[in-house]
mmCIF file of C-alpha atoms in Angstrom:
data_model
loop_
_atom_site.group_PDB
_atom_site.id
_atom_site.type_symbol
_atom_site.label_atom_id
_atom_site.label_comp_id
_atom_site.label_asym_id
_atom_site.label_seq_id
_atom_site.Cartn_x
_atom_site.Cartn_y
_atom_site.Cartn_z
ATOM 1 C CA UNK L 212 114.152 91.389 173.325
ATOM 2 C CA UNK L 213 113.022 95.132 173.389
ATOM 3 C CA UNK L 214 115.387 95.537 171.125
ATOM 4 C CA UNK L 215 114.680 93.067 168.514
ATOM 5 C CA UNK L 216 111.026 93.736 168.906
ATOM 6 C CA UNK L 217 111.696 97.777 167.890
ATOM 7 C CA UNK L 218 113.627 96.882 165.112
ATOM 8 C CA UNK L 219 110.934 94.388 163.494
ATOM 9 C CA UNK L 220 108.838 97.462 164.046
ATOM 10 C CA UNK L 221 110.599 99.819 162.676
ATOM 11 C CA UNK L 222 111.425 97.465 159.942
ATOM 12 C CA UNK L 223 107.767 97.221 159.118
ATOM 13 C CA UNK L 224 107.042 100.844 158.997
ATOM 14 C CA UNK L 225 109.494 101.233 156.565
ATOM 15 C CA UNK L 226 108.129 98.300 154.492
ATOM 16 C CA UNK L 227 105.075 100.134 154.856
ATOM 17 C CA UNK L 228 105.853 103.248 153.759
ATOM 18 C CA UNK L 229 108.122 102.152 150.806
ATOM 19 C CA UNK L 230 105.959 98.758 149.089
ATOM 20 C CA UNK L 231 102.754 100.916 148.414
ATOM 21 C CA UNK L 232 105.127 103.387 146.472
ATOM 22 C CA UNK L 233 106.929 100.722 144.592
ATOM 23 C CA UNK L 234 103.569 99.157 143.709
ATOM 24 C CA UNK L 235 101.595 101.893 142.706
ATOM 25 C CA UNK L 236 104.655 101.852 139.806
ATOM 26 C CA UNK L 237 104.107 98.073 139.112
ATOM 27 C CA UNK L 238 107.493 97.446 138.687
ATOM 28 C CA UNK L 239 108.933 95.158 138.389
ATOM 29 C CA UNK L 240 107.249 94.272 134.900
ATOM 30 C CA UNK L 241 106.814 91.359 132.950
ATOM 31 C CA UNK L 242 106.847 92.284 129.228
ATOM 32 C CA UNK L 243 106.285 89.292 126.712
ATOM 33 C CA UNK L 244 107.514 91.148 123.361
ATOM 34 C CA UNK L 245 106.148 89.966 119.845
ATOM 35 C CA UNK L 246 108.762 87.444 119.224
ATOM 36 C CA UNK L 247 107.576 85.656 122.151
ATOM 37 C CA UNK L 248 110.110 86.666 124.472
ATOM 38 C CA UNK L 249 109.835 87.442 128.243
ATOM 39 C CA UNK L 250 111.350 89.910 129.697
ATOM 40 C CA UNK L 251 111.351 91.359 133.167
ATOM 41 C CA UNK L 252 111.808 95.195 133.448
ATOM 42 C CA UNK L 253 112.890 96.382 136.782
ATOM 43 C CA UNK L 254 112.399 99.833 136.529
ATOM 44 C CA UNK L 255 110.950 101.955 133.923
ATOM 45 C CA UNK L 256 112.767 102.611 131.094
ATOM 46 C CA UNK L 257 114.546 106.295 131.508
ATOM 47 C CA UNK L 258 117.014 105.856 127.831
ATOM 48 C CA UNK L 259 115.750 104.024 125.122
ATOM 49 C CA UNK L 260 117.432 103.659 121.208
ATOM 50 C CA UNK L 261 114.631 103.147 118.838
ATOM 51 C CA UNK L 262 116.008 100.333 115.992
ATOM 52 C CA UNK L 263 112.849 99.910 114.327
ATOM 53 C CA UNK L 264 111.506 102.971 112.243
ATOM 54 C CA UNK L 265 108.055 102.830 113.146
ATOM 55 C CA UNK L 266 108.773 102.869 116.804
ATOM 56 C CA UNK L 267 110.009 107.057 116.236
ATOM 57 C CA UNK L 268 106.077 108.452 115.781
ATOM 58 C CA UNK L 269 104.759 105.847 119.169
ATOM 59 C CA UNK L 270 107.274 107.368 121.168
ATOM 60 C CA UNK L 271 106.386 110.761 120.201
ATOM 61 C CA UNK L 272 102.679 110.356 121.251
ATOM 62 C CA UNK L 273 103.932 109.024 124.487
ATOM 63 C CA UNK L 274 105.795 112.268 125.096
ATOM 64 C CA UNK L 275 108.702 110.117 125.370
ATOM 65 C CA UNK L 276 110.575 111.294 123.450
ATOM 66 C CA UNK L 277 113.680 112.729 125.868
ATOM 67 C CA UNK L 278 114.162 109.468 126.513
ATOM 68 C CA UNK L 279 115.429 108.518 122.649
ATOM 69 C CA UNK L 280 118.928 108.962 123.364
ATOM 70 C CA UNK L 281 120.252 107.805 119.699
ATOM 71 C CA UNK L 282 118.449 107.221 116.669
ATOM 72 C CA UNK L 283 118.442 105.091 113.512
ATOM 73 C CA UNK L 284 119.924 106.711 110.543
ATOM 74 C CA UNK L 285 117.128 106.505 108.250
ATOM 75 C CA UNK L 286 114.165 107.578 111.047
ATOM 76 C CA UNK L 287 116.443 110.531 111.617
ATOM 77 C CA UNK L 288 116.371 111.872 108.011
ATOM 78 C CA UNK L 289 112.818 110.461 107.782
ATOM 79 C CA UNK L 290 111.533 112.468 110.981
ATOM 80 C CA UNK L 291 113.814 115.644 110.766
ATOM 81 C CA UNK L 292 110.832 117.545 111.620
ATOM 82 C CA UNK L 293 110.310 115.838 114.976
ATOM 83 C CA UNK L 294 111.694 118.332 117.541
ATOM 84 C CA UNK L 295 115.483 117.673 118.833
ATOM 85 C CA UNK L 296 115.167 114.321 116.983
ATOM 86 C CA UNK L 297 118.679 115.997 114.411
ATOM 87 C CA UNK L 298 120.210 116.249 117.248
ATOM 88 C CA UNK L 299 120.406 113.274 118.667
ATOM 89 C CA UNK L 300 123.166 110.644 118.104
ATOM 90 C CA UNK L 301 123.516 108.242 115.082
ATOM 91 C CA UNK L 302 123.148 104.627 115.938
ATOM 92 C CA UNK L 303 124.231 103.150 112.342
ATOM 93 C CA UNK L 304 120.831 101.743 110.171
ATOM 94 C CA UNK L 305 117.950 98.986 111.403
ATOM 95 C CA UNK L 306 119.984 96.678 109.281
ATOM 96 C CA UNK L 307 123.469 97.816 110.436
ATOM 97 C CA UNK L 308 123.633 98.802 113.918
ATOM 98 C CA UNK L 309 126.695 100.645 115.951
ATOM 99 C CA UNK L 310 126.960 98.234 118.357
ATOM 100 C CA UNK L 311 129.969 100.218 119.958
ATOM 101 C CA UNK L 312 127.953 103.814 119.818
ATOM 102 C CA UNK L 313 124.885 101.738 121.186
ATOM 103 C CA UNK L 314 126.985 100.550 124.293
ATOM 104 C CA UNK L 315 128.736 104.362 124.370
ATOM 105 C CA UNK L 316 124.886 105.770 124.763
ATOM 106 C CA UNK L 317 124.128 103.301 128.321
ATOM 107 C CA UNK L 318 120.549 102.434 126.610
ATOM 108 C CA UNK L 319 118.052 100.339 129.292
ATOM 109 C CA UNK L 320 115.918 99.375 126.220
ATOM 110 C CA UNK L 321 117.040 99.125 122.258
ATOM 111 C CA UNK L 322 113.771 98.520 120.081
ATOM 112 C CA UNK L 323 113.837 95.865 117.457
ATOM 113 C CA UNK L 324 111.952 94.386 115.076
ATOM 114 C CA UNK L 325 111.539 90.259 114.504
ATOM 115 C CA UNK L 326 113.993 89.778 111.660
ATOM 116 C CA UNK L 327 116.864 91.330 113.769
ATOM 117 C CA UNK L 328 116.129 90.529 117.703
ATOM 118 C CA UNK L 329 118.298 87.102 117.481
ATOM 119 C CA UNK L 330 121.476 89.486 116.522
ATOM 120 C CA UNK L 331 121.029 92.271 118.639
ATOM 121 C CA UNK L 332 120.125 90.055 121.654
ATOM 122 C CA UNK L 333 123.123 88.709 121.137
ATOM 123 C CA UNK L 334 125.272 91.567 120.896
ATOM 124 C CA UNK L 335 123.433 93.606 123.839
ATOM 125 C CA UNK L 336 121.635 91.705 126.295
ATOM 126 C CA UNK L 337 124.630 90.055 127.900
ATOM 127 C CA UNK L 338 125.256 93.915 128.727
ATOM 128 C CA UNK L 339 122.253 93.791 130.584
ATOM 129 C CA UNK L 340 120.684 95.688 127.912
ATOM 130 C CA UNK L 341 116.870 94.971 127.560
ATOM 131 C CA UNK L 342 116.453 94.380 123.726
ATOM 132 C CA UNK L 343 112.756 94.462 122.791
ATOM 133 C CA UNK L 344 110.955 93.191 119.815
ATOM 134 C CA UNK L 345 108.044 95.820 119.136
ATOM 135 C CA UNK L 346 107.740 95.894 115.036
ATOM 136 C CA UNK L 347 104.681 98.553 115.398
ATOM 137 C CA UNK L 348 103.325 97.918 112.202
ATOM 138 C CA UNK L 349 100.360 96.292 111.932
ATOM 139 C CA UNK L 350 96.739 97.420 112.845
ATOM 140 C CA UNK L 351 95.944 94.195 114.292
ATOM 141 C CA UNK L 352 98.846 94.478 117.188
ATOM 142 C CA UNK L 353 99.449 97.494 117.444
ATOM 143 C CA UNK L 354 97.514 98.643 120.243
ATOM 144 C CA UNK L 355 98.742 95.582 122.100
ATOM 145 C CA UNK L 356 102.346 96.560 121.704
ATOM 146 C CA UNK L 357 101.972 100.502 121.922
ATOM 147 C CA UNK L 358 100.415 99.528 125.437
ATOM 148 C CA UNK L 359 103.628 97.122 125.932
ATOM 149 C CA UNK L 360 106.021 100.050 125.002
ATOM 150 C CA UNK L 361 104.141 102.345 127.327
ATOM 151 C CA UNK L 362 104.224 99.938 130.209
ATOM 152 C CA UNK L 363 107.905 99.812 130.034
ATOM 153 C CA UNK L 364 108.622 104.031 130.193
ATOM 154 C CA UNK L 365 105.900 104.918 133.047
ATOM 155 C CA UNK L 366 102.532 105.595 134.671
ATOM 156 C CA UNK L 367 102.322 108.787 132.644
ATOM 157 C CA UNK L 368 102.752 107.023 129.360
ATOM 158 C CA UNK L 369 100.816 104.307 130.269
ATOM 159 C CA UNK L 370 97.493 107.285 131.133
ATOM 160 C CA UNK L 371 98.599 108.763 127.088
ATOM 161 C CA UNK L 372 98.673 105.494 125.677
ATOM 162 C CA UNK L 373 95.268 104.829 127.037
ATOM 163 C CA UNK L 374 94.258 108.264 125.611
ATOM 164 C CA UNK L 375 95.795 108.060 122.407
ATOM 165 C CA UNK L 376 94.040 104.737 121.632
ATOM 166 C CA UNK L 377 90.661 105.926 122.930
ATOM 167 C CA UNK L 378 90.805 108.680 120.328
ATOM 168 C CA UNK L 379 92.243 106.206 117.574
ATOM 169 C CA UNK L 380 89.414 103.653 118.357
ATOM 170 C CA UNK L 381 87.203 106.677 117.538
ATOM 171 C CA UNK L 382 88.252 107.422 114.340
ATOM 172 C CA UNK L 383 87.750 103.667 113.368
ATOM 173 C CA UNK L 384 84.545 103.124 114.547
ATOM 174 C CA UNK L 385 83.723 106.135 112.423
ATOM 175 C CA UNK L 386 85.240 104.986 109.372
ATOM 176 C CA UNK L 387 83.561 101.496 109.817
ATOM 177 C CA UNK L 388 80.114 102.664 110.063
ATOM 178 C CA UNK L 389 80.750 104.964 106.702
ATOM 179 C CA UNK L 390 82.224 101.807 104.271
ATOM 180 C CA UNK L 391 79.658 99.237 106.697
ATOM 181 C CA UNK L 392 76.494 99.589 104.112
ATOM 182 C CA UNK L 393 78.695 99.548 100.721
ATOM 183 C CA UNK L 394 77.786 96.680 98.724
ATOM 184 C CA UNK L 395 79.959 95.780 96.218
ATOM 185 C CA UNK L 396 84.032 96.400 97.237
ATOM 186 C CA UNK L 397 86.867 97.539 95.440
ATOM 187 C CA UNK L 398 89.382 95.569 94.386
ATOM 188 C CA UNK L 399 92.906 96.533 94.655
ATOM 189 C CA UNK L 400 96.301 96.154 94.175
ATOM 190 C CA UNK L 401 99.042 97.450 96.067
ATOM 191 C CA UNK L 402 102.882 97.974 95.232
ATOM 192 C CA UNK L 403 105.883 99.560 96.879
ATOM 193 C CA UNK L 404 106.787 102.088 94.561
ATOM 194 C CA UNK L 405 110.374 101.604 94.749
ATOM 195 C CA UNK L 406 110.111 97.827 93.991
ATOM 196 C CA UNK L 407 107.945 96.932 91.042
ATOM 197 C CA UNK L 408 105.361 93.479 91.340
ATOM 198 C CA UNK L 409 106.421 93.524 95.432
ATOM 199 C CA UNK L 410 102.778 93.374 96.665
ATOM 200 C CA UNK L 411 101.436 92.689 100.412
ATOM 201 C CA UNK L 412 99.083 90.008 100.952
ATOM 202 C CA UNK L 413 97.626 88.324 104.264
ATOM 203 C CA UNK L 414 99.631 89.945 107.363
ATOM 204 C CA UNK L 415 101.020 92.633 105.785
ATOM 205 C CA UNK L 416 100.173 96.154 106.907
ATOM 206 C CA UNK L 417 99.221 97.173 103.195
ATOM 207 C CA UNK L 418 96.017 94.156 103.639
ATOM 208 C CA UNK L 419 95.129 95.425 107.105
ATOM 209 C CA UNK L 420 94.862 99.124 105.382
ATOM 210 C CA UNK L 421 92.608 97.885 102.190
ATOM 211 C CA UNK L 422 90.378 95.694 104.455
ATOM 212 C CA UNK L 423 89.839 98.862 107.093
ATOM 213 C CA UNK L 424 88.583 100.898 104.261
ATOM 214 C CA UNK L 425 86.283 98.637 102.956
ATOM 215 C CA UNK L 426 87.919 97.293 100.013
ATOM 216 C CA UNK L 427 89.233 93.337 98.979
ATOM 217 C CA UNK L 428 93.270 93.325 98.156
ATOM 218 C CA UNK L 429 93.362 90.671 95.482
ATOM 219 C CA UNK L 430 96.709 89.523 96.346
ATOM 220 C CA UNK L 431 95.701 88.455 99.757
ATOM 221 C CA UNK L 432 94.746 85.173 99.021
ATOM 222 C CA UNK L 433 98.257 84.781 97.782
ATOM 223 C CA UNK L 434 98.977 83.986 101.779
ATOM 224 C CA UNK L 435 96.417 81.447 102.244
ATOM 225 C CA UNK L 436 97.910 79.661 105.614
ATOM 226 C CA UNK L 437 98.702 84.086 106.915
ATOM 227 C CA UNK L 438 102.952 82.562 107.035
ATOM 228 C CA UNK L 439 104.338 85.574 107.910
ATOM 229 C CA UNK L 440 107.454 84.961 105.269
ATOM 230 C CA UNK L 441 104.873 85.092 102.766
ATOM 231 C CA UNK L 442 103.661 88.149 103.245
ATOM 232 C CA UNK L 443 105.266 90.581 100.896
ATOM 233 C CA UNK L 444 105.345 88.346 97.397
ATOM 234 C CA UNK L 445 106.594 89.581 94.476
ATOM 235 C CA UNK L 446 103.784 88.619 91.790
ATOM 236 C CA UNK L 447 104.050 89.047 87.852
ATOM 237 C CA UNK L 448 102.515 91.536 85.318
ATOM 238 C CA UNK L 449 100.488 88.674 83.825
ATOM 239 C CA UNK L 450 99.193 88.311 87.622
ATOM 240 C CA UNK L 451 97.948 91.802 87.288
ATOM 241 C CA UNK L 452 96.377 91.921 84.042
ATOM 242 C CA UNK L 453 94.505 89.044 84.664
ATOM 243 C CA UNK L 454 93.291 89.898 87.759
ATOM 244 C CA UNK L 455 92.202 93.394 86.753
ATOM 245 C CA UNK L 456 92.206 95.205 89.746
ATOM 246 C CA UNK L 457 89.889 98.347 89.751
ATOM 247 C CA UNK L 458 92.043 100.458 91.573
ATOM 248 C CA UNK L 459 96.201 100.709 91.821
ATOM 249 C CA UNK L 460 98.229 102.151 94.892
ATOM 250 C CA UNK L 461 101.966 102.913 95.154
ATOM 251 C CA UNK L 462 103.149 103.410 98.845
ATOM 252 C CA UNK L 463 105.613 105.302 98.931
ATOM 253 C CA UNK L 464 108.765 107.272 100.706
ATOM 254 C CA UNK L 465 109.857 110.126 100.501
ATOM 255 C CA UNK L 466 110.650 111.099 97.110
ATOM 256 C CA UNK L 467 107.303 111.122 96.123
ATOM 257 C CA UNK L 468 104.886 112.175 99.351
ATOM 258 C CA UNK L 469 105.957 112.724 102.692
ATOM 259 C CA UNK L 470 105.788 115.888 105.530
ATOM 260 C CA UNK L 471 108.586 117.719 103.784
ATOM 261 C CA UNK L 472 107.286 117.792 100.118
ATOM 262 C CA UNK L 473 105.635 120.732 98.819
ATOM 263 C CA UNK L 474 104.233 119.802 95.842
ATOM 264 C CA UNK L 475 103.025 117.186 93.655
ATOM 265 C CA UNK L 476 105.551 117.221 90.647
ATOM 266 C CA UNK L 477 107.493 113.820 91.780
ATOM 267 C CA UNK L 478 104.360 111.897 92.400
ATOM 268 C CA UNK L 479 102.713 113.489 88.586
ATOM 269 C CA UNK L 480 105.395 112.085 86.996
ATOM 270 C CA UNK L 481 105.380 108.703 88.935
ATOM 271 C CA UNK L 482 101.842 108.106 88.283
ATOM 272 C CA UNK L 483 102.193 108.433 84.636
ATOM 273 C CA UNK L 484 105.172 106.257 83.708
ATOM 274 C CA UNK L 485 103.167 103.334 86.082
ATOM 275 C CA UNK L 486 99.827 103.909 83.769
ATOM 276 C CA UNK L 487 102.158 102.525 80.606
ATOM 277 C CA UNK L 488 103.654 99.808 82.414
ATOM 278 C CA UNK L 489 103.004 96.397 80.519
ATOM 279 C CA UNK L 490 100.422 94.467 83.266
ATOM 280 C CA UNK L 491 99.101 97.879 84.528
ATOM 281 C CA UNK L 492 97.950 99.409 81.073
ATOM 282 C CA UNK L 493 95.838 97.344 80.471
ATOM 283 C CA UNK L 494 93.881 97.280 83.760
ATOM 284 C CA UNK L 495 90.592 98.879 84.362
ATOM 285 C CA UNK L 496 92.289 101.037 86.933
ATOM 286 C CA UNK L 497 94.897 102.740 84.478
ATOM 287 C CA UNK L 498 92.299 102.933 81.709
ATOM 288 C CA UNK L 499 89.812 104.714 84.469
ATOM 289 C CA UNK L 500 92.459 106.407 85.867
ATOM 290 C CA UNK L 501 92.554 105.036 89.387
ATOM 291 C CA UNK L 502 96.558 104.771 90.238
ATOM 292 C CA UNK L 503 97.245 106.668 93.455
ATOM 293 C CA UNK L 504 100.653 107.151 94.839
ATOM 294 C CA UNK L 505 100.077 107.162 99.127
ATOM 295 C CA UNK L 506 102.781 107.709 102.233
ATOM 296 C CA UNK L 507 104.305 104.494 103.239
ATOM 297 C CA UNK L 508 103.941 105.802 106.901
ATOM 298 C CA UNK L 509 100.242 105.657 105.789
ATOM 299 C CA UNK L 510 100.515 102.297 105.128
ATOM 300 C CA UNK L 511 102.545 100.391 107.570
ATOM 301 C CA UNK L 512 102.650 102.401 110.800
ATOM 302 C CA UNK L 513 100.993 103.725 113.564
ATOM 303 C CA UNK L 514 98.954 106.286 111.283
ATOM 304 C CA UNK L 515 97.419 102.923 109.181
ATOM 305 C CA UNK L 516 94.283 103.929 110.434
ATOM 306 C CA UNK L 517 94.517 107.438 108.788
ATOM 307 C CA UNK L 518 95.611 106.164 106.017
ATOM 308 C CA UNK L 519 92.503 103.770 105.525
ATOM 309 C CA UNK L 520 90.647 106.478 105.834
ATOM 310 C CA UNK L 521 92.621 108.167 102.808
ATOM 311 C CA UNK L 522 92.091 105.024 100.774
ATOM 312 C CA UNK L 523 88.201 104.616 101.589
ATOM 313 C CA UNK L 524 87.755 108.186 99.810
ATOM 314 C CA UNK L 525 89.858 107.003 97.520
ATOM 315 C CA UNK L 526 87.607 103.832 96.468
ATOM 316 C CA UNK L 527 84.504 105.118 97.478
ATOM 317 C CA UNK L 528 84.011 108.904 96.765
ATOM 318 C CA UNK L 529 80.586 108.763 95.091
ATOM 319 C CA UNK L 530 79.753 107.318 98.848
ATOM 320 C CA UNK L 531 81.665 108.705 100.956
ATOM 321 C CA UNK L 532 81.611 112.716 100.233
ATOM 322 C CA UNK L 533 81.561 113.818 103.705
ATOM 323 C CA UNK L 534 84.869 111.900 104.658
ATOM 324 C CA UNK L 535 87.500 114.081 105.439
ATOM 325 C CA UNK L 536 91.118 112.179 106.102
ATOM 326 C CA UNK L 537 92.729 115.350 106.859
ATOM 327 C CA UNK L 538 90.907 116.592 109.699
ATOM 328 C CA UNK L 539 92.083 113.264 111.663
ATOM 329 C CA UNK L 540 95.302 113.757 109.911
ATOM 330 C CA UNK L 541 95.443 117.288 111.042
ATOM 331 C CA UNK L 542 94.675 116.268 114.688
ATOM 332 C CA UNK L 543 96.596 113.006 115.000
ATOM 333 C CA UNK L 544 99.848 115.704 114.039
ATOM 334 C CA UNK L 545 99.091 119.008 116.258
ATOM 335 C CA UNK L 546 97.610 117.318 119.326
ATOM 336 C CA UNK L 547 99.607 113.973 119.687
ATOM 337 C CA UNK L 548 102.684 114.655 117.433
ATOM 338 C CA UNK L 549 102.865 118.265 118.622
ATOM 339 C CA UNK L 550 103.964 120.027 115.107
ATOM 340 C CA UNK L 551 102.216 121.633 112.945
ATOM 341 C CA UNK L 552 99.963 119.823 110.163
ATOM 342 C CA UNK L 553 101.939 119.840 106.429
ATOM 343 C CA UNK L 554 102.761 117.709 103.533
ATOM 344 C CA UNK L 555 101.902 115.595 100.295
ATOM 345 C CA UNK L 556 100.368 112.530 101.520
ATOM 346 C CA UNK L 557 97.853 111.437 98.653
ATOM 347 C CA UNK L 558 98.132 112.091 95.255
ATOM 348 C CA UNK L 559 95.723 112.734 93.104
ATOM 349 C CA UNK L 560 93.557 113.642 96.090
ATOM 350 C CA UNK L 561 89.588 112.318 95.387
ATOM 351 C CA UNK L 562 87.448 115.173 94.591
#
């Protein structure tokens, strides 16, 4: 009986000694992605292959990013100027994955976004793979599931997240208060500037952008019911024209703007062939020379909130003189990216 009893004791000591430690990590975690999906992570996530683009900067601010142990091709030519990020392995494209080299690289998490989690879950998770739907792209959500994503690596990501969203929030409430007392908005029309008439409209991370900096997107009432497969419509140049939107903006990749380019002789060129386009040359905006071309990863990624600040100067510069996009620009890349401050972004800049 002495026996038994210093066993339960010891037994309890040890219980003692070892539950506080696992709960202070709160793991196990329950993690209900943004397809809906529940998921149970048992530890936190130590290897992780990023699917979805706009997952790349997110794990940067987290400091996570040893943990990205193979990378999308396009993020890794998009973000060559995100330390190590070259030299990490090739995982095939968002819309073509390496299942075999995903396997090969012993991920605990693979990030995806809605239109592909049914095929990857497929292919992975009876690995015991965690496959994660975190899109990432949308102002709306995306402190929800930047929170989610940090909850999943660690304590210390879950203390930057917290950070990192403080500042954000600060920006915003800024920006806000500057477009709060203008009276009569700008409208606007958006278009991807390698797909001509392909617009964003209720849901889409273009509309969350236009509505932050205080403007109305006049093809957002093309999603009246906000269905999510109506989001991006394609519209046509009699659309335009007749709905004579004041001011015209190109997101755009790469070619055009981006941390890489060092000038503005891409984007020139751009904006002029648009201003003779039949359905934009005839709008107030080409006549009064308001076409802007603006980063994409202004538009529909974590830095949204940057980029409404962009587009507010944009549509408002009589009122807004003493914005300044870049300084929040400057500091969302040195302080949470951690590399130095560079690149077209805007063109033509407002005065």
């Amino acid at each position: 009986m002495k026996r038994i009893f210093l066993a339960v004791a010891l037994m309890l000591c040890f219980s003692l000694a070892v539950f506080p430690a696992i709960g202070a990590e709160g793991y196990p975690k329950t993690i209900v992605d943004s397809s809906n999906r529940t998921l149970i992570i048992d530890k936190p996530v130590e290897r992780v292959v990023p699917i979805v683009a706009w997952s790349y900067e997110p794990l940067y601010i987290l400091g996570a990013q040893d943990k990205i142990v193979g990378v999308e091709k396009g993020s890794q030519e998009q973000y060559s100027y995100l330390p190590g990020i070259v030299d990490k392995p090739v995982i095939g494209t968002y819309k073509e994955p390496d299942y075999e080299k995903i396997i090969e690289l012993k991920p605990d998490a693979v990030i995806v976004q809605p239109k592909y989690v049914k095929q990857v879950d497929e292919k992975l998770s009876p690995l015991g793979i965690k496959v994660v739907c975190l899109p990432l792209n949308q102002q709306d959500s995306f402190n929800l599931e930047f929170t989610k994503l940090a909850e999943m690596l660690g304590q210390e990501e879950v203390k930057r997240a917290a950070e990192f969203i403080s500042w954000k929030q600060s920006t915003l409430d800024a920006l806000r208060q500057d477009v709060k007392g203008i009276d009569t908005k700008a409208r606007v029309y958006g278009e991807w500037s390698d797909t001509p008439w392909y617009t964003g409209s209720k849901l889409s991370g273009m509309d969350d952008v236009i509505a932050l900096a205080g403007a109305n997107n006049i093809a957002g009432p093309l999603n009246p019911e906000e269905n999510l497969s109506l989001r991006y419509p394609t519209v046509d140049p009699e659309w335009v024209l007749k709905e004579n939107p004041e001011v015209i903006l190109f997101p755009a990749f790469d070619y055009y703007t981006g941390y890489l380019q060092e000038d503005a002789k891409n984007a020139t060129e751009f904006i002029a062939q648009a201003r003779q386009r039949d359905g934009l040359n005839g709008t107030d905006a080409a006549k009064n020379d308001r076409l802007y071309v603006i980063d994409a990863y202004l538009i529909e990624v974590v830095r949204g909130f940057i980029g409404a600040q962009y587009l507010a100067k944009l549509f408002y510069p009589g009122e807004l003189k003493n914005l300044d996009p870049e300084v929040a620009h400057k500091e969302y890349y040195e302080t949470w990216l951690k590399v130095p401050y560079k690149g077209i972004w805007v063109y033509p800049q407002s005065a």
